[in-house]
Amino acid sequence: MIRWKQYEKERFATMTKKELKERVYAEIAPLCKQAHYVQFEYMKDIFAFYRLRDNLLSFILFDNKPGDFECGTYVLPLYMPTESLYLDYGNALRFMDRRHASKYALHTDMTEKEVAAHLQYIYVFLKKRVLPALNRVSTPRGFARHVLRDGFSDILFTSPVNRYTAAAFTWFYLGNTRKGRAYGGKALAEAPLFGRDFHPQREEILRQMMENPAAAPEILTQVCEDSMRNLQMISK
């Protein structure tokens, strides 16, 4: 009888959102620290670990939803106009590993044992699949080389117009006007097909750089500053 009561207690025991967050942090933070990712502490209610390299932000996000967290991994170029922590280039873990999608869920109504098992799945997938891939795309040059590759479409999941836009901005940022204009032309050609998926300010700045490539360094320096202010990474 005592064993049965203990079983029932463990079976139906749940945790608060704060307790779940603490468990996630305890398990995942050491792995992120080893890979030089630190907790993102600039914006309220954002639970993420990030690394910033040459104005390109790569981060592992635990998306804060009612009653749960959903883990995903994303890349955000700050030299592209950015008002918030956009998830344009990335994916949730459950979509990268659809066969085991349910194993990446983290709910407050789960037992301690279930949370521990799911965190183990997340830990292993981050270590073996996500962090090595992020390491290849976490610099502007690496990002530019991989954002258009089909082999990285799960890690950098996005629309075609966003891919071309990212490639164009990145090559302009790296000083390669020829590639910047080439991919910029493709982005603008695709834009009518995607409507609101094409960021208006990005389109405006992209057109400015294509018309006057010499102005790109000054334009993108200002864009980086504005993006960091919007993310509260520097004071306004």
Coordinates of C-alpha atoms in Angstrom, one line a residue:
M1 CA 0.0 0.0 0.0
I2 CA 2.8 2.4 0.9
R3 CA 4.5 1.7 -2.5
W4 CA 1.3 2.3 -4.3
K5 CA 0.7 5.6 -2.6
Q6 CA 4.3 6.7 -3.5
Y7 CA 3.7 5.6 -7.1
E8 CA 0.5 7.7 -7.2
K9 CA 2.3 10.7 -5.7
E10 CA 5.1 10.5 -8.2
R11 CA 2.6 9.9 -11.1
F12 CA 0.5 13.0 -10.5
A13 CA 3.1 15.4 -9.0
T14 CA 3.5 18.5 -11.1
M15 CA 5.6 21.6 -10.9
T16 CA 5.2 25.3 -11.2
K17 CA 6.5 27.2 -14.3
K18 CA 9.3 28.7 -12.1
E19 CA 10.3 25.2 -10.9
L20 CA 10.3 23.9 -14.5
K21 CA 12.5 26.8 -15.6
E22 CA 14.9 26.1 -12.8
R23 CA 15.2 22.5 -13.9
V24 CA 15.8 23.5 -17.5
Y25 CA 18.4 26.0 -16.4
A26 CA 20.2 23.5 -14.2
E27 CA 20.5 20.9 -17.0
I28 CA 21.1 23.1 -20.0
A29 CA 23.1 26.1 -18.8
P30 CA 26.4 24.1 -18.2
L31 CA 26.2 22.7 -21.8
C32 CA 25.6 26.2 -23.2
K33 CA 28.4 27.6 -21.1
Q34 CA 30.8 25.0 -22.5
A35 CA 29.9 26.2 -26.0
H36 CA 30.3 29.9 -24.9
Y37 CA 26.6 30.6 -24.8
V38 CA 25.4 32.7 -21.9
Q39 CA 21.9 33.5 -20.6
F40 CA 20.1 36.3 -22.5
E41 CA 19.2 38.8 -19.7
Y42 CA 18.3 41.9 -21.6
M43 CA 14.6 41.4 -22.3
K44 CA 11.9 40.5 -19.8
D45 CA 10.3 37.0 -20.2
I46 CA 12.9 35.8 -22.7
F47 CA 14.5 32.6 -21.6
A48 CA 17.5 31.9 -23.9
F49 CA 21.2 31.3 -24.2
Y50 CA 23.1 33.3 -26.8
R51 CA 26.4 34.0 -28.4
L52 CA 27.3 37.2 -30.3
R53 CA 30.0 37.1 -32.9
D54 CA 30.6 40.0 -35.3
N55 CA 27.0 41.3 -35.0
L56 CA 25.4 37.9 -35.6
L57 CA 23.4 36.6 -32.7
S58 CA 22.9 32.8 -32.4
F59 CA 20.7 31.6 -29.6
I60 CA 18.9 28.6 -28.0
L61 CA 15.5 29.7 -27.0
F62 CA 13.1 28.1 -24.5
D63 CA 9.9 29.8 -25.9
N64 CA 7.8 30.8 -22.9
K65 CA 4.3 29.5 -23.6
P66 CA 1.3 29.0 -21.2
G67 CA 2.2 25.9 -19.1
D68 CA 5.3 24.9 -21.0
F69 CA 8.6 25.8 -22.8
E70 CA 9.4 24.9 -26.4
C71 CA 13.1 24.6 -27.2
G72 CA 14.4 26.0 -30.5
T73 CA 17.6 27.3 -32.1
Y74 CA 17.9 30.5 -34.1
V75 CA 20.3 32.9 -35.8
L76 CA 19.6 36.6 -36.0
P77 CA 21.9 39.0 -38.0
L78 CA 21.9 42.3 -36.2
Y79 CA 23.0 44.1 -39.3
M80 CA 19.5 43.5 -40.6
P81 CA 16.7 45.8 -39.2
T82 CA 15.5 44.1 -36.0
E83 CA 12.8 45.3 -33.7
S84 CA 12.5 42.2 -31.6
L85 CA 14.1 38.7 -31.0
Y86 CA 12.9 37.5 -34.5
L87 CA 12.7 33.8 -35.2
D88 CA 13.1 34.1 -38.9
Y89 CA 16.1 31.9 -39.2
G90 CA 15.8 28.7 -37.1
N91 CA 13.5 26.0 -35.9
A92 CA 12.0 24.2 -32.9
L93 CA 13.7 21.0 -32.0
R94 CA 10.5 19.0 -32.5
F95 CA 10.5 19.9 -36.1
M96 CA 14.2 19.0 -36.6
D97 CA 13.6 15.6 -35.2
R98 CA 9.9 14.8 -36.1
R99 CA 10.3 11.1 -35.4
H100 CA 10.8 11.9 -31.7
A101 CA 8.9 15.2 -31.5
S102 CA 7.0 14.4 -28.4
K103 CA 10.2 13.8 -26.5
Y104 CA 11.1 17.5 -26.6
A105 CA 8.0 18.7 -24.8
L106 CA 8.3 20.4 -21.4
H107 CA 5.0 20.9 -19.6
T108 CA 4.3 21.9 -16.0
D109 CA 1.9 18.9 -15.7
M110 CA 4.7 16.5 -16.3
T111 CA 6.2 14.4 -13.5
E112 CA 9.8 14.9 -12.4
K113 CA 10.8 11.7 -14.1
E114 CA 9.2 12.8 -17.4
V115 CA 10.9 16.2 -17.2
A116 CA 14.2 14.5 -16.6
A117 CA 13.8 12.2 -19.5
H118 CA 12.8 14.9 -21.9
L119 CA 15.6 17.2 -20.8
Q120 CA 18.0 14.4 -21.5
Y121 CA 16.7 14.2 -25.1
I122 CA 17.0 18.0 -25.4
Y123 CA 20.5 17.9 -23.9
V124 CA 21.8 15.2 -26.3
F125 CA 20.2 16.7 -29.4
L126 CA 21.7 20.1 -28.6
K127 CA 25.1 18.7 -28.0
K128 CA 25.2 16.3 -31.0
R129 CA 23.2 18.1 -33.6
V130 CA 22.4 21.7 -32.8
L131 CA 25.6 23.2 -31.3
P132 CA 27.9 21.8 -34.0
A133 CA 25.6 23.2 -36.7
L134 CA 25.3 26.5 -35.0
N135 CA 29.1 26.7 -34.8
R136 CA 29.2 26.6 -38.6
V137 CA 26.7 29.4 -39.1
S138 CA 27.4 31.6 -36.1
T139 CA 29.6 34.1 -38.0
P140 CA 28.5 36.3 -40.9
R141 CA 30.7 34.4 -43.4
G142 CA 29.5 31.0 -42.2
F143 CA 25.9 32.2 -42.2
A144 CA 26.2 33.5 -45.8
R145 CA 27.7 30.2 -47.0
H146 CA 25.0 28.0 -45.4
V147 CA 21.8 30.0 -45.4
L148 CA 21.0 28.9 -48.9
R149 CA 22.0 25.3 -48.5
D150 CA 19.3 22.6 -48.4
G151 CA 21.4 20.7 -45.9
F152 CA 20.8 23.4 -43.4
S153 CA 17.1 24.1 -44.1
D154 CA 16.1 22.4 -40.8
I155 CA 18.5 24.5 -38.7
L156 CA 17.9 27.7 -40.7
F157 CA 14.2 27.1 -41.6
T158 CA 12.7 30.1 -43.3
S159 CA 11.1 31.3 -46.6
P160 CA 13.1 31.7 -49.9
V161 CA 12.7 35.5 -49.7
N162 CA 14.2 35.6 -46.2
R163 CA 17.1 33.4 -47.3
Y164 CA 18.0 35.7 -50.2
T165 CA 17.5 38.8 -48.0
A166 CA 19.9 37.3 -45.4
A167 CA 22.5 36.4 -48.0
A168 CA 22.3 39.9 -49.5
F169 CA 22.6 41.8 -46.2
T170 CA 25.4 39.5 -45.1
W171 CA 27.5 39.9 -48.2
F172 CA 27.1 43.6 -48.2
Y173 CA 28.2 43.5 -44.5
L174 CA 31.2 41.5 -45.5
G175 CA 32.1 44.0 -48.2
N176 CA 31.2 41.8 -51.2
T177 CA 29.1 44.2 -53.3
R178 CA 28.8 41.8 -56.2
K179 CA 27.2 39.0 -54.2
G180 CA 25.2 41.5 -52.2
R181 CA 23.6 42.9 -55.3
A182 CA 23.1 39.5 -56.8
Y183 CA 21.2 38.1 -53.9
G184 CA 19.5 41.4 -53.3
G185 CA 18.0 41.2 -56.8
K186 CA 16.7 37.7 -56.1
A187 CA 15.2 38.8 -52.8
L188 CA 13.4 41.7 -54.4
A189 CA 12.2 39.4 -57.3
E190 CA 10.7 37.0 -54.7
A191 CA 9.2 39.7 -52.5
P192 CA 5.8 40.0 -54.3
L193 CA 5.2 36.3 -53.8
F194 CA 5.5 36.5 -50.0
G195 CA 3.7 39.7 -49.1
R196 CA 4.0 40.5 -45.4
D197 CA 6.8 37.9 -45.0
F198 CA 9.2 40.5 -46.5
H199 CA 10.1 43.0 -43.8
P200 CA 9.4 46.5 -45.3
Q201 CA 12.4 48.2 -43.6
R202 CA 14.7 45.5 -44.8
E203 CA 13.4 46.0 -48.3
E204 CA 14.0 49.8 -48.1
I205 CA 17.5 49.4 -46.8
L206 CA 18.3 46.7 -49.3
R207 CA 17.3 48.9 -52.2
Q208 CA 19.4 51.8 -50.8
M209 CA 22.5 49.5 -50.7
M210 CA 21.9 48.2 -54.2
E211 CA 21.6 51.7 -55.6
N212 CA 24.6 53.0 -53.6
P213 CA 26.9 50.1 -52.5
A214 CA 29.5 52.6 -51.2
A215 CA 27.0 53.7 -48.5
A216 CA 26.5 50.1 -47.2
P217 CA 29.1 50.2 -44.4
E218 CA 27.7 53.3 -42.9
I219 CA 24.1 52.1 -43.3
L220 CA 24.8 48.7 -41.7
T221 CA 26.7 50.2 -38.8
Q222 CA 23.7 52.3 -37.9
V223 CA 21.4 49.2 -38.4
C224 CA 23.5 47.2 -35.9
E225 CA 23.3 50.0 -33.3
D226 CA 19.5 50.3 -33.7
S227 CA 19.1 46.5 -33.5
M228 CA 21.0 46.2 -30.3
R229 CA 19.0 49.1 -28.8
N230 CA 15.8 47.4 -29.8
L231 CA 16.9 44.2 -28.1
Q232 CA 18.0 46.3 -25.1
M233 CA 21.5 45.0 -25.4
I234 CA 22.8 48.7 -25.3
S235 CA 21.1 51.7 -23.6
K236 CA 19.0 54.0 -25.7

